[in-house]
Amino acid sequence: MKTFTKLTINYCILLFIFTILTIGAYTIPNDTIRKNVIESTHVFQEEGLYKKFFNFKLFQMDNFTDCYMMNLAISGDNESPIESAMMNYDYKSQNFMNLAYDTEKIASGDTTDLKRGSYGRYWQGYQTTLRPVLTVLDYTKIRILNYILFVALLTICLYLMCTTISGKVALIFGISLLAINFPIVPLSLQFSTCFFIALTGMILIMKYPKLTQESNLYCTFFTIGAITSFMDFLTTPQLTLGLPLIIYLLARGGKEKAWKTIIILSVVWAAGYGCLWASKWIIGYLLTGNNILADAMQSVELRSSNLYKGMEMTIPNIISFIWTNIKAKHLTGLFYLGLAIIAAMIFVYIRIMKDKQSIKNYSWLLLTTMIVPVWFLALRNHSIQHGWFTWRAGLLSLFSLILFIYYTTDIKKLFHKSK
């Protein structure tokens, strides 16, 4: 009961803070951000909405969503901050590829031929930082600031991993980040959000053990889930659950009742995420009288749907879809090479595996590895449609899997003949 009471109080405080912050962001006069929004749209116009690095789909930027953030920022009315904060209006034309030009028109005071829409089903909490920053910086400078903050957080996180857990764990985390091409993440505001939340959560858990003591532990993960729903666009939210969870378990030894802990904290995180997200719909209705719930339910139904481009996304169909794309891009050779490498790695793993006890002690890492696949299956429509950025959630699975291999193997066995 004490824990439930603390979580309830925590929920009420967060709901109050989120509401005040979002309304406060829209009290900033549009005239103070107009110039920097216009300058920002020029970047999107020059780069395009879906700029690719190395002409590779998985290294594609999401300038579209960053531009849409700007659109929402300038479409708000500081004379009606409550309505603007709750409804999150936008103005755009039918051709979504014109978004950068549409946003420039809005910033210039012209909404002719643009249709007003609403994205009120999300908190759009990033506006609480974006709108104030836009009073002094344009998108190019925001990217630089974003990169500096990202590198600073990552450096602190890696340092604390070295001092709190081990240098090898920090190295494994660094390798996992490289595998998902993390250097381009800070170049996109949309990509960065969950990384910032996850890194901050990891740092706080390592730096302040009190946050994970007794009922504080549940409040910590409830809060992380809530902040994720407040700030994120459903990009890589799994990172904000799994990465702090791994750090917490490793910091305390990572053995006793780990499976139970993962399940309970996942439920608590989901409660924070779901309760605060749904609360936006209720608060929005109470403050504006607009029915945000209907739009939200329609979106939830779509994102959890098994259909994508008219095809039912069953497991066999997903496999067929992936295989068809592999063949279309003439990647069958690389695919078979990859299978051969995986088979060889499994053989090597079996050879250098420690005893059964070590596998039992760290089997919980296999559970955290499954967080991302389970999420993808539950929200397969969204995960597949936006796979070119949702794939980075795989950082969690990769980090978990490499850690499991590290803790359950003895590399010295490679150089000693078995008796």
PDB file of C-alpha atoms in Angstrom, residues 158 161 166-178 395 398-407:
ATOM      1  CA  LEU A 158      30.742   5.562 -19.774  1.00  0.00           C
ATOM      2  CA  MET A 161      30.101   2.450 -15.901  1.00  0.00           C
ATOM      3  CA  SER A 166      33.494  -2.340 -14.985  1.00  0.00           C
ATOM      4  CA  GLY A 167      35.477  -0.940 -17.883  1.00  0.00           C
ATOM      5  CA  LYS A 168      34.610  -3.987 -19.992  1.00  0.00           C
ATOM      6  CA  VAL A 169      30.887  -3.316 -19.628  1.00  0.00           C
ATOM      7  CA  ALA A 170      31.510   0.285 -20.721  1.00  0.00           C
ATOM      8  CA  LEU A 171      33.470  -1.011 -23.712  1.00  0.00           C
ATOM      9  CA  ILE A 172      30.639  -3.373 -24.663  1.00  0.00           C
ATOM     10  CA  PHE A 173      28.169  -0.490 -24.455  1.00  0.00           C
ATOM     11  CA  GLY A 174      30.415   1.615 -26.688  1.00  0.00           C
ATOM     12  CA  ILE A 175      30.680  -1.192 -29.250  1.00  0.00           C
ATOM     13  CA  SER A 176      26.895  -1.619 -29.212  1.00  0.00           C
ATOM     14  CA  LEU A 177      26.446   2.116 -29.842  1.00  0.00           C
ATOM     15  CA  LEU A 178      28.813   1.978 -32.800  1.00  0.00           C
ATOM     16  CA  LEU A 395      20.848  -1.349 -29.268  1.00  0.00           C
ATOM     17  CA  LEU A 398      22.629  -6.156 -28.856  1.00  0.00           C
ATOM     18  CA  PHE A 399      23.976  -4.773 -25.578  1.00  0.00           C
ATOM     19  CA  SER A 400      22.096  -7.440 -23.593  1.00  0.00           C
ATOM     20  CA  LEU A 401      23.258 -10.282 -25.829  1.00  0.00           C
ATOM     21  CA  ILE A 402      26.936  -9.268 -25.841  1.00  0.00           C
ATOM     22  CA  LEU A 403      26.822  -8.866 -22.054  1.00  0.00           C
ATOM     23  CA  PHE A 404      25.338 -12.350 -21.721  1.00  0.00           C
ATOM     24  CA  ILE A 405      28.129 -13.791 -23.865  1.00  0.00           C
ATOM     25  CA  TYR A 406      30.738 -11.856 -21.877  1.00  0.00           C
ATOM     26  CA  TYR A 407      29.505 -13.055 -18.483  1.00  0.00           C
TER      27      TYR A 407
END
